[in-house]
Coordinates of C-alpha atoms in Angstrom, one line a residue:
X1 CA -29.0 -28.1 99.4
X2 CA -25.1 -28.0 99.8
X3 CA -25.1 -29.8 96.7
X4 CA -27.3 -28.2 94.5
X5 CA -25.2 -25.2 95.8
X6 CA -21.9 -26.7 95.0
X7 CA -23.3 -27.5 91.7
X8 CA -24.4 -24.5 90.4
X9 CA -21.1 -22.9 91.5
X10 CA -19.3 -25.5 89.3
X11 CA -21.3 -25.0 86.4
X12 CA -21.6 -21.0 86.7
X13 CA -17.9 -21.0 86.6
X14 CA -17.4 -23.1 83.9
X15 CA -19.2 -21.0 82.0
X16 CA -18.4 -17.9 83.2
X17 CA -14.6 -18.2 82.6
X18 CA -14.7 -18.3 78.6
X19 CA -17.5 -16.3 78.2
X20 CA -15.4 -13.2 80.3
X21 CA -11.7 -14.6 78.3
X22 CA -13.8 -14.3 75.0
X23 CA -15.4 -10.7 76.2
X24 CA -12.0 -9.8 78.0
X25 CA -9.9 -10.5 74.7
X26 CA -12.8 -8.4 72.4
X27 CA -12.3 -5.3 75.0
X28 CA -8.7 -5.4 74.7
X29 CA -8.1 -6.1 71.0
X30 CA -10.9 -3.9 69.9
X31 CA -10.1 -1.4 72.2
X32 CA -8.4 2.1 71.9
X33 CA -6.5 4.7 73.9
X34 CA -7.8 7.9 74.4
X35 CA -4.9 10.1 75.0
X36 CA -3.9 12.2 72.1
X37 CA 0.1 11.2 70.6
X38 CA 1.9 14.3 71.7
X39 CA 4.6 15.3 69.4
X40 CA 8.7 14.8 69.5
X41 CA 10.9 16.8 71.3
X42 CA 13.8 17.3 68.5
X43 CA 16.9 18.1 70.1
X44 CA 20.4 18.8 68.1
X45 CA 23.3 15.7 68.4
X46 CA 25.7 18.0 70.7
X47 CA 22.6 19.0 73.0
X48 CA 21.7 14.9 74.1
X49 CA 23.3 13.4 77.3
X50 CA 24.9 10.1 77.3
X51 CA 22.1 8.2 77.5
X52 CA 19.7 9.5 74.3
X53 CA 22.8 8.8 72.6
X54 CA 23.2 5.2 73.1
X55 CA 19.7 4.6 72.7
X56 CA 19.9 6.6 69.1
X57 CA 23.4 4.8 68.5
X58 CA 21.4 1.7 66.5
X59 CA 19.5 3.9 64.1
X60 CA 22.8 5.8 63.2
X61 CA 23.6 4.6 59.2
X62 CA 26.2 2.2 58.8
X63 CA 27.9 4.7 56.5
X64 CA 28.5 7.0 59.5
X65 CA 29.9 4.3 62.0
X66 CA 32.0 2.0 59.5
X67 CA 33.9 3.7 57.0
X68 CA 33.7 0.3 55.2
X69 CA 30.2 1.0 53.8
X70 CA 29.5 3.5 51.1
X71 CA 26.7 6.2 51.3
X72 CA 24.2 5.3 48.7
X73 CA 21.8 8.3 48.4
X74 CA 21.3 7.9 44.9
X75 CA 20.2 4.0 45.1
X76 CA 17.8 5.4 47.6
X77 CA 16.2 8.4 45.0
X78 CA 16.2 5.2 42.5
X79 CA 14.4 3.3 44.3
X80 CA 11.9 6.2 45.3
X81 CA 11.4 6.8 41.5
X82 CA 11.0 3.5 40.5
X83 CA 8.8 1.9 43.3
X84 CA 5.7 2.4 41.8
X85 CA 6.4 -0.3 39.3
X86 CA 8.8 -1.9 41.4
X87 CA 5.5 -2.3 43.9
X88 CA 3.8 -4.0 41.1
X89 CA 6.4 -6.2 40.2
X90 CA 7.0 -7.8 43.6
X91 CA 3.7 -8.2 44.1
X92 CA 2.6 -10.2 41.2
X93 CA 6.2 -12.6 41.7
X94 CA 4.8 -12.7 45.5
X95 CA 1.4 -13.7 44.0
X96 CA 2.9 -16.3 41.4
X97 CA 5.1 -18.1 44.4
X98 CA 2.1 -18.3 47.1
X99 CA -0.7 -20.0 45.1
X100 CA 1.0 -22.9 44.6
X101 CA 2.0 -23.1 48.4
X102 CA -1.3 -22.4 48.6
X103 CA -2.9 -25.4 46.8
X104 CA -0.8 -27.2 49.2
X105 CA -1.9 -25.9 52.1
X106 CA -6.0 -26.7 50.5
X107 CA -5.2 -30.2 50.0
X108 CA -3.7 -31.4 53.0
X109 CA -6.1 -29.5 55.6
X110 CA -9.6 -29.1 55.7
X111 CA -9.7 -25.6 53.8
X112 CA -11.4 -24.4 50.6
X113 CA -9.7 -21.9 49.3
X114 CA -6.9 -19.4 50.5
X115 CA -6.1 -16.0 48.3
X116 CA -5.0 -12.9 48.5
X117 CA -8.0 -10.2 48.4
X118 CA -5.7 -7.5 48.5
X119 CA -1.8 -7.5 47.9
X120 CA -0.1 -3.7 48.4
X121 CA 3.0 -2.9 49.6
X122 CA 2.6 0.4 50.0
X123 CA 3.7 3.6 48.9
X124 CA 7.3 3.8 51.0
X125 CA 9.8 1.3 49.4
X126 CA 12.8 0.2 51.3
X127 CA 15.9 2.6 52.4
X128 CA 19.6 1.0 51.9
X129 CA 21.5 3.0 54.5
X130 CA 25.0 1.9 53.7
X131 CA 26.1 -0.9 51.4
X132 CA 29.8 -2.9 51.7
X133 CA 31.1 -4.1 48.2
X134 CA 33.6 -7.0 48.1
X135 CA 36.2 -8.2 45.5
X136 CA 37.0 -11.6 45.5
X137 CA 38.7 -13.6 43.0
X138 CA 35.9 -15.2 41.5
X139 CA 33.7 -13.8 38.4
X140 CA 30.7 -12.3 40.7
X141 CA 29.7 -9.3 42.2
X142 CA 29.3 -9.5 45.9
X143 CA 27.9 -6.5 47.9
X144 CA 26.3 -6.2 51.5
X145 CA 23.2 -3.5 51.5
X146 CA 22.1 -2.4 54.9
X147 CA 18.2 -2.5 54.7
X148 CA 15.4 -1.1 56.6
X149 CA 12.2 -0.7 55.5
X150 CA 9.3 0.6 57.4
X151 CA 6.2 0.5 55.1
X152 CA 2.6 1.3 55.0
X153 CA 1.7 -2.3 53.4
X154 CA -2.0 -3.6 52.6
X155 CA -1.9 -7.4 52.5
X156 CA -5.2 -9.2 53.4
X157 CA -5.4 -12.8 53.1
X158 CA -8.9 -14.4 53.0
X159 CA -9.4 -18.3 54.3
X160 CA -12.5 -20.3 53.7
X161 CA -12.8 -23.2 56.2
X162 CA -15.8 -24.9 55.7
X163 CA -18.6 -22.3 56.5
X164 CA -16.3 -19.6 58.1
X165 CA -14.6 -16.6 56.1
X166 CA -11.3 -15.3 57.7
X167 CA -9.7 -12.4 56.7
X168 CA -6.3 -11.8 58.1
X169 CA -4.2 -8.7 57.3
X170 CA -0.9 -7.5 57.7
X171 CA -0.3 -3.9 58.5
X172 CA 2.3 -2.0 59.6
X173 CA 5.3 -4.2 58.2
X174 CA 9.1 -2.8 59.6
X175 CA 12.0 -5.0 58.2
X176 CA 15.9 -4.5 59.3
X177 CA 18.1 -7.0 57.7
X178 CA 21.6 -7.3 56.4
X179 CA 21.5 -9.6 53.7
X180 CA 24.9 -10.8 51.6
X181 CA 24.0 -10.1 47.2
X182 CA 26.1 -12.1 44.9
X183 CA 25.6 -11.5 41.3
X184 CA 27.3 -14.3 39.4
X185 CA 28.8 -16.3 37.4
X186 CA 29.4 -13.1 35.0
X187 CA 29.0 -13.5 31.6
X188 CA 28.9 -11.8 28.3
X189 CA 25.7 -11.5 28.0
X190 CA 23.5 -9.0 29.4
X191 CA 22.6 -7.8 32.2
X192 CA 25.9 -9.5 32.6
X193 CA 25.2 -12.6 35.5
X194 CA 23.5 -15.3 35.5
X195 CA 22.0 -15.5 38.9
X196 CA 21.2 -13.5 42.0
X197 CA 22.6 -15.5 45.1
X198 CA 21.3 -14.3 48.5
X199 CA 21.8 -14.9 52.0
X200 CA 21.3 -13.7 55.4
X201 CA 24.5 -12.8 57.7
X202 CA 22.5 -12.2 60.8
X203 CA 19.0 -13.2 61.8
X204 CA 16.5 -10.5 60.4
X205 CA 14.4 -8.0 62.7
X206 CA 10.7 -8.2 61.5
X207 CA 7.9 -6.1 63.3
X208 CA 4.2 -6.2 62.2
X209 CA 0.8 -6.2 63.1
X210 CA -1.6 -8.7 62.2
X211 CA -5.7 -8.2 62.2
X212 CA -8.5 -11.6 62.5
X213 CA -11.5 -10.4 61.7
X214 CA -10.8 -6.3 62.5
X215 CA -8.7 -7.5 65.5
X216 CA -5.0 -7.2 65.8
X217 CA -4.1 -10.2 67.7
X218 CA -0.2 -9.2 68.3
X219 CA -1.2 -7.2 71.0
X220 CA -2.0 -10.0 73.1
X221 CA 0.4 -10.3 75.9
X222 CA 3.8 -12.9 74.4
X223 CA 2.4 -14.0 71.1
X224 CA 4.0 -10.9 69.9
X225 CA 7.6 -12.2 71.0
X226 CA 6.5 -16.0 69.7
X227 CA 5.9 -14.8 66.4
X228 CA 8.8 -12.8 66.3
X229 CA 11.3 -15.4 67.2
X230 CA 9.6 -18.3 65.4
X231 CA 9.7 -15.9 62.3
X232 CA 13.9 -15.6 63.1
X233 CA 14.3 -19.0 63.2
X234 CA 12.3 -19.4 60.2
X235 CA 14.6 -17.3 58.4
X236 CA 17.5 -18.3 59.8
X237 CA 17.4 -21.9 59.1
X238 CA 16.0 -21.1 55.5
X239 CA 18.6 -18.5 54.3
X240 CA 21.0 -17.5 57.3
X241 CA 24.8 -17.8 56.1
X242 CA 26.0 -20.1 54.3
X243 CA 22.7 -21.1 53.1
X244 CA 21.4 -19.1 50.3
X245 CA 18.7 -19.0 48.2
X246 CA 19.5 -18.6 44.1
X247 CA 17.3 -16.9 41.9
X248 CA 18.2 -17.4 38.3
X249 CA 17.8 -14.3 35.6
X250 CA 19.2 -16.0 32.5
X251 CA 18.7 -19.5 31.0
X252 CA 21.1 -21.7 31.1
X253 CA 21.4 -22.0 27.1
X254 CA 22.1 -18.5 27.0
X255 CA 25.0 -18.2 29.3
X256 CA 26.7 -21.4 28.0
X257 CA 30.5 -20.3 27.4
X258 CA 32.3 -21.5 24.2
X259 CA 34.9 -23.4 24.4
X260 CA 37.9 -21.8 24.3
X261 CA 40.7 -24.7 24.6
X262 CA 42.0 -28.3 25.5
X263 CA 42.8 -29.8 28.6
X264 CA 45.5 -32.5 28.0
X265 CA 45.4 -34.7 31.3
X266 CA 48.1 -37.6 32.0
X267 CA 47.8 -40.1 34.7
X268 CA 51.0 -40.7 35.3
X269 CA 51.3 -42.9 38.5
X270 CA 49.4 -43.5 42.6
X271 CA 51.8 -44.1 45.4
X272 CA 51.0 -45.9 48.7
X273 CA 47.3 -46.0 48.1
X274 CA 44.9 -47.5 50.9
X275 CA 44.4 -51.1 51.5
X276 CA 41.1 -52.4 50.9
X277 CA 40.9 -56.1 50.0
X278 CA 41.0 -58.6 52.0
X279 CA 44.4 -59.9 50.9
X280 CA 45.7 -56.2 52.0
X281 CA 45.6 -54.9 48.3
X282 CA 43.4 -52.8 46.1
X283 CA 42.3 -52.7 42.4
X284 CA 42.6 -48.8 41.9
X285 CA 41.3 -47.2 38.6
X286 CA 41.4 -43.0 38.3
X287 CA 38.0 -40.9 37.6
X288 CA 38.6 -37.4 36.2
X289 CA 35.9 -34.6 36.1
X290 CA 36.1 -31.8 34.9
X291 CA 33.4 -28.7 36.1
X292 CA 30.8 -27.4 34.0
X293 CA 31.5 -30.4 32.1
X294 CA 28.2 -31.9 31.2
X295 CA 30.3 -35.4 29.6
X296 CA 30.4 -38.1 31.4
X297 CA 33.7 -38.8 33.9
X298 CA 37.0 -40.4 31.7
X299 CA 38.0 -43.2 33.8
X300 CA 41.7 -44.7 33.3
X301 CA 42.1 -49.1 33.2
X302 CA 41.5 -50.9 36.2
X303 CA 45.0 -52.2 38.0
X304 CA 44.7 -55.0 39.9
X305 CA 46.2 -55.8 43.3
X306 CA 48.4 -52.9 42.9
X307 CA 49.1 -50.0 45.7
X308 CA 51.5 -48.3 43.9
X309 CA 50.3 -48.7 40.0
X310 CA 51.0 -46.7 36.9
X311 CA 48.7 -45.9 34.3
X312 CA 50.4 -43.3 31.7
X313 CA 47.1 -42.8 30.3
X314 CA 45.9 -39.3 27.9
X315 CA 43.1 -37.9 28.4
X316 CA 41.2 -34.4 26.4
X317 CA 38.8 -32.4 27.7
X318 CA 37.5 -29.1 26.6
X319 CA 37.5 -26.1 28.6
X320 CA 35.0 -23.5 28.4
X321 CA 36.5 -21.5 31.4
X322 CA 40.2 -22.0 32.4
X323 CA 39.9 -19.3 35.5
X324 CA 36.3 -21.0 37.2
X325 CA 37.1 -24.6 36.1
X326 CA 38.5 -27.4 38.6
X327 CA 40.0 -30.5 37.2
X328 CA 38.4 -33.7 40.1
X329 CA 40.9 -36.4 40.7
X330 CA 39.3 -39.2 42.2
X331 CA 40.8 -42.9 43.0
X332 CA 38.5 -46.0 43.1
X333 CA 38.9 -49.4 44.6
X334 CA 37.3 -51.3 41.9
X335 CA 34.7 -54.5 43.4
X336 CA 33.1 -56.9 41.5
X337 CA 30.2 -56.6 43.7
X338 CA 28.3 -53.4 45.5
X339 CA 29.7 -50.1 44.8
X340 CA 33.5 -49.4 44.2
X341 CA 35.1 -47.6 47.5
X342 CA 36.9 -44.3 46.9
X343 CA 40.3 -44.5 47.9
X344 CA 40.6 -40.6 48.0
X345 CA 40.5 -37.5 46.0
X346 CA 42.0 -34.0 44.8
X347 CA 41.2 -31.4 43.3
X348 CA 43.1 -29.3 40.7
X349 CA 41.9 -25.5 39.6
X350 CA 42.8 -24.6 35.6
X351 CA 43.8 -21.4 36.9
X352 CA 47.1 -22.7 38.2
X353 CA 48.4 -23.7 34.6
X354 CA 50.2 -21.4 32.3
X355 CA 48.7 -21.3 28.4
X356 CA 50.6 -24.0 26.2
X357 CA 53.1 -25.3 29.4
X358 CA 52.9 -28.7 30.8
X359 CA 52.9 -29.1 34.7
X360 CA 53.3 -32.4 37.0
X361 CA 51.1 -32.2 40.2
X362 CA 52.0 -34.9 42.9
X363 CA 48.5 -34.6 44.9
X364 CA 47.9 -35.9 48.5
X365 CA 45.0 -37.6 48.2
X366 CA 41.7 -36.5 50.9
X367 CA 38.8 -38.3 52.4
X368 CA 37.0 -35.5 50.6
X369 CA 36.8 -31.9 50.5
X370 CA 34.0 -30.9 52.5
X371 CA 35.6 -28.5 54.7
X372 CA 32.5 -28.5 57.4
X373 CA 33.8 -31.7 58.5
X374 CA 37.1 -32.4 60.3
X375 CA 39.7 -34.1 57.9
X376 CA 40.4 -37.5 57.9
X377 CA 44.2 -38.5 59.4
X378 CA 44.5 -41.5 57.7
X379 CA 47.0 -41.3 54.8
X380 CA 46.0 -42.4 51.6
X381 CA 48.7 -41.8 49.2
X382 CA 49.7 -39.7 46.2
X383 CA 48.7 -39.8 42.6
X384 CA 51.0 -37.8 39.9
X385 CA 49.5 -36.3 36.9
X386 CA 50.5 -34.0 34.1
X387 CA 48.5 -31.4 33.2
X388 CA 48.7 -28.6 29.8
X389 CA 46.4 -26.4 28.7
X390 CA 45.9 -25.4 24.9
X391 CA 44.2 -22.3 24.1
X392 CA 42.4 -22.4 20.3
X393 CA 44.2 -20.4 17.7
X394 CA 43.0 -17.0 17.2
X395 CA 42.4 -17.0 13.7
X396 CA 40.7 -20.8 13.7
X397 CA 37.6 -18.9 12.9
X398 CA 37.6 -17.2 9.7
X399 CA 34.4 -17.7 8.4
X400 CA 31.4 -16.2 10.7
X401 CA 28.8 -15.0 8.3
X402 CA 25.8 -17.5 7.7
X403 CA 25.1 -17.8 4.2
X404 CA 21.3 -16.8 2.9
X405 CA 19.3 -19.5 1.3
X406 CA 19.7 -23.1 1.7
X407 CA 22.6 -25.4 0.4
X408 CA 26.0 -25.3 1.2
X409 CA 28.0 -22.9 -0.5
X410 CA 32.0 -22.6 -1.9
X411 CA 33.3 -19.6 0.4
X412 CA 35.9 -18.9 -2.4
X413 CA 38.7 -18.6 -0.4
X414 CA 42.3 -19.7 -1.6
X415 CA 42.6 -22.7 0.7
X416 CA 46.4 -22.9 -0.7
X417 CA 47.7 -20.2 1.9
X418 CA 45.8 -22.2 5.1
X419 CA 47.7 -25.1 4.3
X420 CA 49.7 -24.1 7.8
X421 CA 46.4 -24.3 9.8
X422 CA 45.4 -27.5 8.8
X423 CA 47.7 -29.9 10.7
X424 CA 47.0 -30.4 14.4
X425 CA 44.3 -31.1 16.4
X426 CA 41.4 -29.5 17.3
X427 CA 37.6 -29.4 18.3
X428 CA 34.5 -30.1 16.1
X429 CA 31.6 -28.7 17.5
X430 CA 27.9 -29.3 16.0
X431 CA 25.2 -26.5 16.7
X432 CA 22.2 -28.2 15.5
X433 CA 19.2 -25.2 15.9
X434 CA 16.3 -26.5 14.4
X435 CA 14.4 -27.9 11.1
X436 CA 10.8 -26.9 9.9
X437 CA 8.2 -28.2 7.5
X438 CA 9.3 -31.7 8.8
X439 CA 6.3 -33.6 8.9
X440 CA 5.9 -37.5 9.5
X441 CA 3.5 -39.5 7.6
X442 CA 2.2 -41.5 11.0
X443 CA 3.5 -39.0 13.6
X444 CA 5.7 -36.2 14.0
X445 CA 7.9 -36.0 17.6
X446 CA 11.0 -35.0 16.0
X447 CA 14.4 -35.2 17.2
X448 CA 18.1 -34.6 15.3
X449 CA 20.3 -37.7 14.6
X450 CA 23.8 -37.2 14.6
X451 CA 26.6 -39.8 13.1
X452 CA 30.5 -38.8 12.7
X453 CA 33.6 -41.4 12.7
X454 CA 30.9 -44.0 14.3
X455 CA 30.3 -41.9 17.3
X456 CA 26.3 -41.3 17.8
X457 CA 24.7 -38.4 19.0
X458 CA 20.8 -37.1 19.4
X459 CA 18.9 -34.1 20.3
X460 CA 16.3 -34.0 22.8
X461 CA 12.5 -35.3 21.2
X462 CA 9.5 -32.5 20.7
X463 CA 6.4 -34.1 20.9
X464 CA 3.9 -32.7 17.8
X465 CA 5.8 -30.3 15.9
X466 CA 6.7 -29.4 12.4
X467 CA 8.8 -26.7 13.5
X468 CA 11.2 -27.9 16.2
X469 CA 13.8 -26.1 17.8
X470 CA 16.6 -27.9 19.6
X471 CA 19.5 -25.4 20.1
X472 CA 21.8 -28.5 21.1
X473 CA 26.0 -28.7 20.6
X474 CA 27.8 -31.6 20.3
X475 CA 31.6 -31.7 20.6
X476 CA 34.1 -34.0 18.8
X477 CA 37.3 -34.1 19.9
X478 CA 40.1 -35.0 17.2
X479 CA 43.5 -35.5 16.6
X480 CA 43.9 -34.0 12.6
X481 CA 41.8 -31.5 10.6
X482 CA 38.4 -33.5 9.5
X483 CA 39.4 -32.8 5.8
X484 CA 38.0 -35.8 3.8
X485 CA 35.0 -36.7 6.6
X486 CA 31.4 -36.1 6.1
X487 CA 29.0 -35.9 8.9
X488 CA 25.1 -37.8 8.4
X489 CA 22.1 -35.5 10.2
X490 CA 18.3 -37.1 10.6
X491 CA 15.6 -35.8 11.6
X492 CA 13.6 -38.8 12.7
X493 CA 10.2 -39.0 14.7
X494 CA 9.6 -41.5 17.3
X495 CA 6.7 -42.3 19.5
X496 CA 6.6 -42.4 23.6
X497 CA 5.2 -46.1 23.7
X498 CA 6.8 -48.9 21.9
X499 CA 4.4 -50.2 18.5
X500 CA 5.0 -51.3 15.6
X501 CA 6.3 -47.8 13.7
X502 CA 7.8 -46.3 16.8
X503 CA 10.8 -44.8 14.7
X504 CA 10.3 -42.7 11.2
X505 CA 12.4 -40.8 9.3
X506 CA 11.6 -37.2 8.6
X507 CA 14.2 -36.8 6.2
X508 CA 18.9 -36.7 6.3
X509 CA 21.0 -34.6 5.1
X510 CA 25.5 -35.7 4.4
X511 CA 27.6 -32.4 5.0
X512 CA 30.8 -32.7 3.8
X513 CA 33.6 -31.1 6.5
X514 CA 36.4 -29.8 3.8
X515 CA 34.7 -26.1 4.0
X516 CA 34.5 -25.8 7.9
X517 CA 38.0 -26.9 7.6
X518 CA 39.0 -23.9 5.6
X519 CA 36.6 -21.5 6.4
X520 CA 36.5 -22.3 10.4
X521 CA 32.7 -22.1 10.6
X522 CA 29.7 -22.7 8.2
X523 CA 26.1 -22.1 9.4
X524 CA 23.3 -23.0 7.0
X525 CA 20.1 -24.7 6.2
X526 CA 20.2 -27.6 4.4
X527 CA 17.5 -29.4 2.2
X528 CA 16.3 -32.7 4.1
X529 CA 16.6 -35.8 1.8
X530 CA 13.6 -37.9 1.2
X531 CA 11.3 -35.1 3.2
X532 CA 9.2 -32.6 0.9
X533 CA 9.4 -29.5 2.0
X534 CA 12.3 -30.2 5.3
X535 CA 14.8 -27.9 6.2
X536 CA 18.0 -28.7 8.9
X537 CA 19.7 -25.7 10.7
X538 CA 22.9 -26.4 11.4
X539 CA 26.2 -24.6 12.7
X540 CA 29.6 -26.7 12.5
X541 CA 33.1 -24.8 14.0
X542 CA 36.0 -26.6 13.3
X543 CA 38.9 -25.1 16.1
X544 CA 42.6 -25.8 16.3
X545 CA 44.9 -26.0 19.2

């Protein structure tokens, strides 16, 4: 009998205990007070004692307690005005960025499908109470908004896990966070920057409510505090300071600067560079980059077994931006096997030069310039380079008006008075926009072919098109005026797999370069040879230094 007894005791509490959690956690979710919210005593500033004051102290605006941030009611009517479309905006980006994360989240777990049923944000927007602008020597906008935004938010999410339908929903979302807005690079194009960079400067507060099935589940006892500090770390290792998160508003075609002079780069001489043969010598060779650059890296002759070598080698490259562009300096141990070791590097920012002025640098070289880690000790010599800038003439662009109709055109000007501007050297740059009615008799992927002074050049290929558009530059650098040169364009058409008529040619066109040597500029359309009905677009700039 003891047993039986001792039995059933076992078993009733086995299943007693989850079938009172499960009715203790439906009482206490589902469950609401009955007395009545009384309402707030509102007291003048002068009339609190010490403490209401510090307890008001963090909802005082930032504009009142640091004279450093700016009162921004304005921004906050804005915002009021505009949030109804603002509302609808956010929401469909927020839409547009979950699904995919989404389709994830269905193929790796056991889960049908997971969508939003209803996505609102609510009728309050956000409230900037104080914002911090910076100036910094760099082309961007920087600014630090104060935001806090306690909103009335309708998100429910619905989960299908096999049989079972779970809606969860998000309610009464409140958001304090200080977050650090750079607009740039700017450019000359509107709105004026290229891309929003944001980050974080201290870990966000984030206060919400969250309903399974009707029930709001924060109010269990410490999974409110775990969510809220699993949410900050979230954040935090996502976006908190120096980590950002870029969000691009204009292509990268669009904001493209023209080039606006020549870099002349001389590498003159290394001193004392680091041993790292085995015979206590090296075989250095330099590397130069320059930034925004998209041509490969110039690379001086190899020296070998040499520590202290000299090259006095020239170098051009053209600069699109003298006051964002850094010139990389960077010294290689040349190996015939595995990878060459970098004896060190410098960097060298355009800004320091002065227009037309040539300037020696003796650079220490680093380890590298990553400034998070500790610098290396270790000495590892000098390199000496010269350095001039050459800004483009002013008036090397006469001619900016395209010319209607197809063919290339006499611009009638006396080319006897520009005799002055043709010596020299200069930039040939090749715009080539697009073609149409190019059409191949076995297929049609076109792409632009481009042959000057032996030097080839091709556009990206479009797959099935009669009408491409390329919107590619090429750049030629020279040492005299292109007077007496021609330049050979094709359109030509080439399949993805290799057979036996991979390559045809949609038509070519031979522009002679005397014009764009007097004129500056020419863009026209030219008449494809052996094509029917095929046009070219092209721009050519001829610019001197």
């Amino acid at each position: 009998m003891g047993f039986v007894s001792t039995f059933l005791g076992i078993l009733g509490f086995g299943i007693g205990l989850p079938i009172g959690l499960l009715l203790g956690f439906f009482f206490f979710v589902y469950s609401k007070p009955n007395k009545q919210l009384e309402d707030p005593i509102i007291k003048p500033l002068h009339d609190l004692d010490s403490d209401a004051l510090l307890n008001l102290l963090p909802e005082i605006p930032l504009w009142v307690k640091n004279p450093d941030y700016d009162r921004v009611d304005w921004l906050n009517k804005f915002l009021l005005n505009l949030w109804p479309c603002l509302e609808k905006a956010i929401s469909g980006t927020i839409r547009r960025i979950a699904e995919p994360i989404f389709s994830e989240y269905s193929e790796k777990y056991p889960v049908e499908v997971i969508e939003f049923k209803n996505l609102n944000l609510g009728s309050f927007p956000p409230v900037i109470h104080g914002m911090k602008v910076f100036e910094t020597n760099e082309r961007e906008l920087v600014m630090e908004p104060a935001i806090r935004w306690a909103g009335n938010p309708n998100i429910i999410l619905v989960i299908k896990l096999m049989c079972l339908r779970i809606t969860v929903q998000l309610v009464d979302l409140q958001i304090f966070v200080q977050p650090r807005i750079a607009l740039k690079p700017l450019v000359p194009t509107f709105p004026c920057f290229s891309n929003i960079v944001v980050s974080v400067m201290e870990k966000p507060h984030v206060d919400f409510g969250m309903k399974i099935l009707g029930g709001d589940i924060m109010s269990i006892p410490g999974l409110y505090r775990f969510v809220q500090e699993a949410i900050k770390k979230q954040v935090a290792s996502l976006y908190l300071w120096p980590q950002t998160l870029e969000i691009p508003i204009l292509d990268a075609l669009t904001v493209e600067m023209k080039p606006v002079g020549i870099l002349h780069v001389k590498v003159v001489r290394a001193l004392k560079l680091l041993k790292m043969d085995i015979l206590g010598t090296s075989d250095p060779y330099v590397k130069l980059i320059l930034t925004a650059d998209k041509l490969p890296a110039k690379k001086t002759t190899i020296k070998k077994r040499n520590l202290n070598p000299e090259w006095n080698e020239k170098f051009k490259f053209v600069v699109k931006d003298p006051q964002s562009q850094v010139l990389k300096v960077q010294v290689f141990d040349w190996d015939k096997v595995g990878a060459h070791d970098r004896l060190g590097m410098q960097l060298v920012p355009l800004k320091l030069l002065t227009q037309s002025e040539t300037k020696e640098f003796t650079l220490d070289l680093l380890k590298d310039t990553n400034i998070s880690n500790p610098q290396d000790q270790k000495k590892r010599g000098q390199i000496v380079v010269e350095l001039t800038y050459v800004p483009f003439m002013q008036d090397s662009c006469k001619f900016d008006v395209p010319v209607d109709g197809y063919g290339r055109k006499e611009s009638g000007i006396d080319r006897s008075s520009d005799d002055g501007n043709l010596s020299g050297s200069g930039l040939l740059s090749v715009m080539v926009h697009g073609a149409e009615d190019v059409e191949g008799e076995h297929h049609t992927n076109p792409y632009a072919f481009i042959l000057f002074r032996g030097e080839r050049k091709k556009t990206k290929r479009l797959r099935k098109i009669r009408h491409p558009l390329w919107e590619e530059e090429f750049e030629f650098m020279l040492e005299e005026p292109p007077l007496n040169d021609k330049i050979y364009i094709e359109v030509m058409s080439k399949r993805r797999r290799f057979s036996f008529r991979s390559k045809e040619s949609l038509g070519h066109v031979v522009i002679n370069l005397t014009d764009v040597v007097y004129n500056g500029r020419i863009n026209e359309k030219y008449h494809l040879i052996d094509s029917k009905n095929g046009v070219v677009h092209v721009e050519i700039g001829w610019k001197t230094v």
